[in-house]
Coordinates of C-alpha atoms in Angstrom, one line a residue:
X1 CA 0.0 0.0 0.0
X2 CA 1.0 3.6 -0.7
X3 CA -0.1 5.4 2.5
X4 CA -0.4 9.1 3.5
X5 CA -1.1 10.7 6.9
X6 CA -3.8 13.4 6.9
X7 CA -4.1 15.3 10.2
X8 CA -6.2 18.2 11.5
X9 CA -4.7 20.0 14.5
X10 CA -7.8 21.4 16.1
X11 CA -8.2 23.7 19.1
X12 CA -9.0 20.8 21.4
X13 CA -8.2 17.5 19.6
X14 CA -5.8 16.5 16.9
X15 CA -7.3 14.0 14.5
X16 CA -5.1 11.8 12.3
X17 CA -6.2 9.5 9.4
X18 CA -4.1 7.2 7.3
X19 CA -5.3 7.0 3.7
X20 CA -4.5 4.2 1.2
X21 CA -3.7 6.3 -1.9
X22 CA -4.2 3.3 -4.2
X23 CA -7.7 2.3 -2.9
X24 CA -8.9 5.7 -1.7
X25 CA -10.0 4.4 1.8
X26 CA -9.0 4.9 5.3
X27 CA -6.8 2.2 6.9
X28 CA -6.2 3.9 10.2
X29 CA -7.4 6.7 12.4
X30 CA -6.8 8.1 15.9
X31 CA -7.1 11.3 17.9
X32 CA -5.1 12.9 20.7
X33 CA -5.5 16.0 22.8
X34 CA -3.9 19.1 21.1
X35 CA -0.9 20.1 23.1
X36 CA -1.1 23.9 22.6
X37 CA 0.3 24.4 26.1
X38 CA 3.6 22.9 25.3
X39 CA 4.2 22.0 21.6
X40 CA 1.5 20.9 19.2
X41 CA 3.9 18.4 17.6
X42 CA 3.5 16.3 20.7
X43 CA -0.2 15.8 20.2
X44 CA 0.2 15.5 16.4
X45 CA 2.9 12.8 16.7
X46 CA 0.9 11.0 19.3
X47 CA -2.2 10.9 17.0
X48 CA -0.2 9.9 14.0
X49 CA 1.7 7.1 15.9
X50 CA -1.7 5.7 17.1
X51 CA -3.2 5.9 13.6
X52 CA -0.3 4.2 11.9
X53 CA 0.1 1.4 14.5
X54 CA 0.2 -2.0 12.9
X55 CA 0.8 -0.6 9.4
X56 CA 4.5 -1.3 9.4
X57 CA 7.4 1.1 9.6
X58 CA 7.5 3.1 6.3
X59 CA 7.9 6.6 5.2
X60 CA 4.6 8.4 4.5
X61 CA 3.9 11.9 3.2
X62 CA 2.0 14.1 5.7
X63 CA -0.8 16.4 4.9
X64 CA -1.7 18.7 7.8
X65 CA -4.2 21.5 8.5
X66 CA -4.6 23.5 11.6
X67 CA -7.0 25.7 13.6
X68 CA -5.0 25.5 16.8
X69 CA -4.3 28.7 18.6
X70 CA -7.5 30.3 17.4
X71 CA -7.0 29.6 13.7
X72 CA -6.8 32.5 11.2
X73 CA -8.1 35.9 12.4
X74 CA -8.9 38.2 9.4
X75 CA -9.8 41.9 9.2
X76 CA -11.4 43.3 6.1
X77 CA -11.1 46.9 5.0
X78 CA -13.2 47.9 2.0
X79 CA -14.7 50.9 0.2
X80 CA -18.4 50.5 0.9
X81 CA -19.9 48.4 3.6
X82 CA -22.5 46.7 1.4
X83 CA -20.2 46.2 -1.7
X84 CA -16.4 45.7 -1.5
X85 CA -16.2 45.2 2.3
X86 CA -19.0 42.6 2.1
X87 CA -17.3 40.9 -0.9
X88 CA -14.0 40.8 1.1
X89 CA -15.8 39.3 4.1
X90 CA -17.3 36.5 2.0
X91 CA -13.9 35.8 0.4
X92 CA -12.2 35.7 3.8
X93 CA -14.7 33.2 5.1
X94 CA -14.2 31.0 2.1
X95 CA -10.4 31.1 2.8
X96 CA -11.0 29.5 6.2
X97 CA -10.7 32.7 8.2
X98 CA -12.6 33.9 11.3
X99 CA -13.5 37.5 10.2
X100 CA -12.9 39.4 13.4
X101 CA -13.3 43.0 12.0
X102 CA -14.9 44.7 9.0
X103 CA -14.4 48.4 8.2
X104 CA -15.6 50.5 5.2
X105 CA -14.5 53.9 3.9
X106 CA -11.5 55.9 4.7
X107 CA -9.5 54.9 7.8
X108 CA -9.2 57.6 10.4
X109 CA -7.5 57.4 13.8
X110 CA -10.5 55.8 15.5
X111 CA -10.9 53.2 12.8
X112 CA -7.2 52.4 13.0
X113 CA -7.5 52.0 16.8
X114 CA -10.5 49.6 16.3
X115 CA -8.5 47.6 13.7
X116 CA -5.6 47.2 16.2
X117 CA -8.0 46.2 19.0
X118 CA -9.4 43.3 16.8
X119 CA -5.9 41.7 16.7
X120 CA -6.1 40.3 13.2
X121 CA -3.5 37.9 11.9
X122 CA -4.1 39.2 8.4
X123 CA -5.7 42.3 6.9
X124 CA -7.6 41.9 3.6
X125 CA -7.4 45.4 1.9
X126 CA -10.0 45.8 -0.9
X127 CA -11.9 48.6 -2.6
X128 CA -13.0 49.8 -6.0
X129 CA -13.8 47.8 -9.0
X130 CA -11.1 47.6 -11.7
X131 CA -11.0 51.0 -13.2
X132 CA -13.4 52.4 -10.6
X133 CA -12.7 54.3 -7.4
X134 CA -9.1 54.3 -6.3
X135 CA -9.0 57.1 -3.8
X136 CA -10.3 55.1 -0.8
X137 CA -8.0 52.1 -1.2
X138 CA -5.0 54.5 -1.8
X139 CA -5.9 56.4 1.4
X140 CA -6.2 53.3 3.4
X141 CA -2.9 51.8 2.2
X142 CA -1.2 55.1 2.9
X143 CA -2.7 55.2 6.4
X144 CA -1.4 51.7 7.1
X145 CA 2.1 52.6 5.7
X146 CA 2.3 55.7 7.9
X147 CA 1.1 53.7 10.9
X148 CA 4.0 51.3 10.5
X149 CA 1.6 48.5 10.3
X150 CA 3.3 45.1 10.8
X151 CA 0.5 42.6 10.4
X152 CA 0.5 41.0 7.0
X153 CA -1.8 42.6 4.4
X154 CA -3.3 41.0 1.3
X155 CA -4.1 43.7 -1.2
X156 CA -7.0 42.6 -3.5
X157 CA -8.7 45.7 -4.7
X158 CA -8.7 48.0 -7.8
X159 CA -6.1 46.4 -10.2
X160 CA -5.2 49.9 -11.6
X161 CA -3.3 50.8 -8.4
X162 CA -2.2 47.4 -7.2
X163 CA 1.5 47.7 -8.1
X164 CA 1.7 51.2 -6.8
X165 CA 0.2 50.4 -3.5
X166 CA 2.3 47.2 -3.0
X167 CA 5.4 49.3 -3.6
X168 CA 4.2 51.9 -1.1
X169 CA 3.5 49.3 1.6
X170 CA 6.7 47.4 1.0
X171 CA 8.7 50.6 1.3
X172 CA 7.1 51.2 4.7
X173 CA 8.1 47.7 5.9
X174 CA 4.5 46.4 5.7
X175 CA 4.4 42.6 4.9
X176 CA 2.1 42.7 1.8
X177 CA 0.9 40.2 -0.9
X178 CA -1.0 41.1 -4.0
X179 CA -4.0 39.3 -5.4
X180 CA -6.6 39.9 -8.1
X181 CA -9.5 42.1 -7.3
X182 CA -12.2 40.3 -5.3
X183 CA -14.8 42.4 -7.0
X184 CA -13.5 43.3 -10.5
X185 CA -16.9 44.6 -11.5
X186 CA -20.2 45.1 -9.8
X187 CA -22.0 41.8 -9.2
X188 CA -18.9 39.6 -10.0
X189 CA -17.2 38.0 -7.0
X190 CA -13.8 36.5 -7.8
X191 CA -12.5 34.8 -4.7
X192 CA -9.8 32.4 -6.0
X193 CA -6.8 34.6 -6.1
X194 CA -7.4 36.3 -2.8
X195 CA -8.2 33.0 -1.2
X196 CA -4.9 31.5 -2.4
X197 CA -3.0 34.6 -1.1
X198 CA -4.6 34.4 2.3
X199 CA -3.7 30.8 2.5
X200 CA -0.1 31.6 1.6
X201 CA 0.1 34.3 4.2
X202 CA -1.4 32.0 6.8
X203 CA 1.2 29.4 6.1
X204 CA 4.1 31.9 5.9
X205 CA 3.3 34.2 8.8
X206 CA 0.4 33.0 11.0
X207 CA 1.4 29.4 11.8
X208 CA 4.9 30.3 12.8
X209 CA 3.8 33.5 14.5
X210 CA 1.5 31.7 16.9
X211 CA 4.5 29.9 18.4
X212 CA 2.6 26.6 18.5
X213 CA 5.8 24.7 18.1
X214 CA 9.5 25.4 19.0
X215 CA 11.1 24.3 15.7
X216 CA 10.2 24.7 12.1
X217 CA 8.8 21.2 11.4
X218 CA 5.2 22.1 12.2
X219 CA 5.3 25.1 10.0
X220 CA 6.6 23.0 7.1
X221 CA 3.9 20.3 7.7
X222 CA 0.8 22.6 7.7
X223 CA -0.8 23.1 4.3
X224 CA -4.0 25.0 5.1
X225 CA -6.2 26.4 7.8
X226 CA -8.7 23.6 8.8
X227 CA -11.8 25.4 7.5
X228 CA -10.1 26.1 4.2
X229 CA -9.2 22.4 3.8
X230 CA -12.8 21.4 4.8
X231 CA -14.3 23.8 2.2
X232 CA -12.0 22.3 -0.4
X233 CA -13.3 18.8 0.6
X234 CA -16.9 20.1 0.4
X235 CA -16.2 21.4 -3.1
X236 CA -14.8 18.1 -4.2
X237 CA -17.8 16.3 -2.7
X238 CA -20.2 18.7 -4.6
X239 CA -18.4 17.9 -7.8
X240 CA -18.5 14.2 -7.1
X241 CA -22.3 14.1 -6.5
X242 CA -23.0 16.6 -9.2
X243 CA -25.4 18.8 -7.2
X244 CA -26.0 21.1 -4.3
X245 CA -25.0 20.2 -0.8
X246 CA -24.7 21.6 2.7
X247 CA -22.5 20.8 5.6
X248 CA -23.0 21.8 9.3
X249 CA -20.0 21.3 11.5
X250 CA -20.9 21.7 15.2
X251 CA -17.7 22.4 17.2
X252 CA -16.8 23.3 20.7
X253 CA -16.6 27.1 20.1
X254 CA -18.3 27.6 16.7
X255 CA -20.7 26.1 14.3
X256 CA -19.6 26.3 10.7
X257 CA -21.9 25.9 7.8
X258 CA -20.7 25.2 4.2
X259 CA -22.9 25.2 1.1
X260 CA -22.2 24.6 -2.6
X261 CA -24.9 25.7 -4.9
X262 CA -25.3 25.4 -8.7
X263 CA -24.7 28.9 -10.2
X264 CA -28.0 30.6 -11.2
X265 CA -28.0 32.6 -14.4
X266 CA -30.5 34.9 -12.8
X267 CA -27.8 36.1 -10.5
X268 CA -26.4 38.2 -13.4
X269 CA -29.7 40.0 -14.0
X270 CA -31.1 43.3 -12.6
X271 CA -31.7 41.8 -9.1
X272 CA -28.2 40.5 -8.7
X273 CA -26.1 41.0 -5.6
X274 CA -23.9 44.0 -6.0
X275 CA -21.2 42.3 -3.9
X276 CA -21.5 39.2 -6.1
X277 CA -22.7 35.7 -5.3
X278 CA -20.4 33.2 -3.8
X279 CA -21.7 29.8 -4.9
X280 CA -19.3 27.9 -2.7
X281 CA -19.6 29.6 0.8
X282 CA -18.8 29.1 4.4
X283 CA -20.2 30.9 7.4
X284 CA -19.0 30.9 11.0
X285 CA -21.3 31.3 14.0
X286 CA -19.0 32.2 16.9
X287 CA -21.8 32.2 19.5
X288 CA -22.9 28.7 18.8
X289 CA -20.8 25.8 20.1
X290 CA -20.9 22.7 22.3
X291 CA -18.6 24.0 25.1
X292 CA -17.1 27.5 25.1
X293 CA -20.2 28.9 23.3
X294 CA -22.9 26.7 24.7
X295 CA -24.6 29.6 26.6
X296 CA -24.8 31.4 23.2
X297 CA -26.8 28.4 21.8
X298 CA -29.4 28.8 24.5
X299 CA -29.7 32.5 24.0
X300 CA -30.0 32.2 20.3
X301 CA -32.6 29.4 20.6
X302 CA -34.7 31.6 22.8
X303 CA -34.5 34.4 20.3
X304 CA -35.4 32.1 17.5
X305 CA -38.3 30.7 19.6
X306 CA -36.9 27.2 19.6
X307 CA -36.9 27.3 23.4
X308 CA -39.5 28.7 25.7
X309 CA -38.0 27.8 29.1
X310 CA -34.2 27.9 29.0
X311 CA -33.5 27.5 32.7
X312 CA -32.4 23.8 32.9
X313 CA -30.6 23.8 29.6
X314 CA -29.0 27.2 30.5
X315 CA -27.5 25.7 33.6
X316 CA -26.1 22.7 31.7
X317 CA -24.7 25.1 29.0
X318 CA -23.0 27.2 31.6
X319 CA -21.4 24.1 33.1
X320 CA -20.0 23.2 29.7
X321 CA -18.7 26.6 29.1
X322 CA -16.9 26.7 32.5
X323 CA -15.3 23.3 31.7
X324 CA -14.7 22.9 28.0
X325 CA -13.1 19.5 28.6
X326 CA -16.4 18.2 30.0
X327 CA -17.4 14.8 28.6
X328 CA -20.9 13.4 28.8
X329 CA -20.6 10.3 30.9
X330 CA -24.2 9.1 31.0
X331 CA -27.4 9.0 29.0
X332 CA -28.8 12.2 30.6
X333 CA -25.7 14.3 29.8
X334 CA -25.5 12.8 26.3
X335 CA -29.1 13.8 25.7
X336 CA -28.3 17.3 26.8
X337 CA -25.4 17.4 24.3
X338 CA -27.7 16.2 21.6
X339 CA -30.2 18.9 22.4
X340 CA -27.5 21.6 22.3
X341 CA -26.2 20.2 19.0
X342 CA -29.7 20.2 17.5
X343 CA -30.3 23.8 18.5
X344 CA -26.8 25.0 17.3
X345 CA -27.2 23.2 13.9
X346 CA -30.7 24.5 13.4
X347 CA -29.9 28.2 14.2
X348 CA -26.7 28.1 12.2
X349 CA -28.6 26.7 9.1
X350 CA -31.3 29.3 9.6
X351 CA -28.8 32.1 9.6
X352 CA -26.9 30.7 6.6
X353 CA -30.0 30.2 4.5
X354 CA -31.5 33.5 5.4
X355 CA -28.3 35.3 4.4
X356 CA -27.8 36.7 7.9
X357 CA -24.4 35.2 8.1
X358 CA -23.4 35.7 4.5
X359 CA -24.8 39.2 4.0
X360 CA -26.8 38.2 1.0
X361 CA -30.0 40.0 0.5
X362 CA -31.9 37.0 -0.8
X363 CA -30.2 34.5 1.4
X364 CA -28.9 31.2 0.0
X365 CA -31.4 29.0 -1.8
X366 CA -30.9 25.5 -0.3
X367 CA -34.0 23.9 -1.9
X368 CA -32.0 21.8 -4.3
X369 CA -29.5 20.5 -1.7
X370 CA -29.2 16.8 -2.3
X371 CA -27.0 15.9 0.6
X372 CA -26.7 17.4 4.2
X373 CA -23.6 16.3 5.9
X374 CA -23.2 16.6 9.7
X375 CA -19.7 17.0 11.2
X376 CA -18.1 17.7 14.6
X377 CA -17.2 15.5 17.5
X378 CA -20.7 15.5 19.1
X379 CA -22.2 14.0 15.9
X380 CA -19.2 11.7 15.1
X381 CA -19.2 10.1 18.5
X382 CA -23.0 9.8 19.0
X383 CA -25.0 6.7 18.2
X384 CA -26.3 6.7 14.7
X385 CA -29.9 7.2 15.7
X386 CA -28.9 10.2 17.9
X387 CA -26.8 12.0 15.2
X388 CA -29.5 11.2 12.7
X389 CA -32.1 12.9 14.9
X390 CA -30.0 16.1 15.0
X391 CA -29.9 16.3 11.2
X392 CA -33.5 15.2 10.8
X393 CA -34.5 18.2 13.1
X394 CA -32.6 20.6 10.8
X395 CA -34.4 19.2 7.7
X396 CA -37.8 19.5 9.4
X397 CA -37.3 23.2 10.5
X398 CA -40.5 24.4 8.8
X399 CA -40.8 27.4 11.1
X400 CA -37.3 28.6 10.4
X401 CA -38.1 31.2 7.7
X402 CA -36.1 29.5 5.0
X403 CA -37.0 27.1 2.2
X404 CA -36.0 23.6 3.2
X405 CA -34.2 21.2 0.9
X406 CA -36.9 19.3 -1.1
X407 CA -35.2 15.9 -1.3
X408 CA -32.0 15.8 0.8
X409 CA -30.2 12.7 2.2
X410 CA -28.5 13.2 5.6
X411 CA -25.2 11.6 6.5
X412 CA -22.6 12.1 9.3
X413 CA -18.9 12.4 8.5
X414 CA -18.1 9.7 11.0
X415 CA -14.7 9.1 9.6
X416 CA -13.8 12.8 9.3
X417 CA -12.9 12.5 5.6
X418 CA -13.9 16.0 4.5
X419 CA -10.7 17.5 5.9
X420 CA -8.6 14.6 4.6
X421 CA -10.1 14.8 1.1
X422 CA -9.5 18.6 1.1
X423 CA -5.9 18.1 2.0
X424 CA -5.4 15.5 -0.7
X425 CA -7.4 17.2 -3.5
X426 CA -4.6 19.3 -5.1
X427 CA -2.2 16.4 -5.5
X428 CA -4.5 13.4 -5.5
X429 CA -8.0 14.5 -6.6
X430 CA -9.2 11.1 -7.7
X431 CA -8.1 9.7 -4.3
X432 CA -10.1 12.4 -2.6
X433 CA -13.2 11.6 -4.6
X434 CA -12.8 7.9 -3.9
X435 CA -12.5 8.6 -0.2
X436 CA -15.7 10.6 -0.2
X437 CA -17.6 7.9 -2.2
X438 CA -16.5 5.1 0.1
X439 CA -17.0 6.9 3.4
X440 CA -19.9 9.3 2.7
X441 CA -21.7 7.2 0.1
X442 CA -21.2 10.1 -2.5
X443 CA -22.2 8.9 -5.9

């Protein structure tokens, strides 16, 4: 067998999977606590050693993604809040970032102070369509240069001034990378170049800058932010099934939703989104999670009228937030986890479909979704009937204010192959597709 190790270094656990590159199947898997407090390589090596046990001593290529240390924190600075800044935010989410700050217009002293307070790892500087307004992005680049800004900047605005502004920032000692305009013209969103640039900055500056490991080995191993790898896996899955799909990933701190939709020619008409439509999108709900953000789930469920009496569940959620390492040890606590997961997934899908999380006026039309995939430890480790009930509740959310999928099949990514397939996709796309077919039943 020709084997490869695919690993995700998460905020709490590091998951490792061994993939047979010839057959496109998993032949080993294991998890270990992420050792952020000392050196993440300890947890990574422990997970990989356990996953490869019994497979014989041999050299294997490693494919690693990471969200340890808080993942990738991105700030977006644009020209108009509803146009280029919104376009930049959508592109940032697609690149696997947690968008911690969005600003629009000309930066002044107060705006610069707010930007610093957000503590971004990367700044995405956008503004103006190609050939359009250049004054705002020029002002903002100049402001960053004069402020001796040292956080990496990805410049992805008006192409007419790109070279000039890159030179300006470089001369001031600002780490800067150029990318194609995220909004080359009104209604056209072009994420690929900026997404690639953000990924490169993440690998070059952010991974090493978080001091997660003492040496350089971890920096060399990591190929992507975990959400970026997962979105790539979701894209491969959509191409494999040849239709729309959605993924809801319920984590300890956030609930992420991914959706891939078939482009609609009507999106280019008079009613189109001025910030463009992102047919392959990701949203992050930072107030919805199983542990750190469990109280946020209860609050959101009350606001959405999914709960009328939150007292008992609120107490349980607070206990989980106070002790993120809490493990449900009996049927009562497992039932509480399932309830929190159901509420988190339902609220997250509502926000995603309504456009609340993406900023799309018309929301995201999920009616043609053929496959709903559940992910996250709470679903992977639950009995099949329990995880199935969580996804069934999402697909039966008739009071949610969004058009439900008309004929969707639900499945849980029990073997955690979305991240692995995303990591393998660039070099081994057919293997990634085979992995998804075998472990998710994607046909």
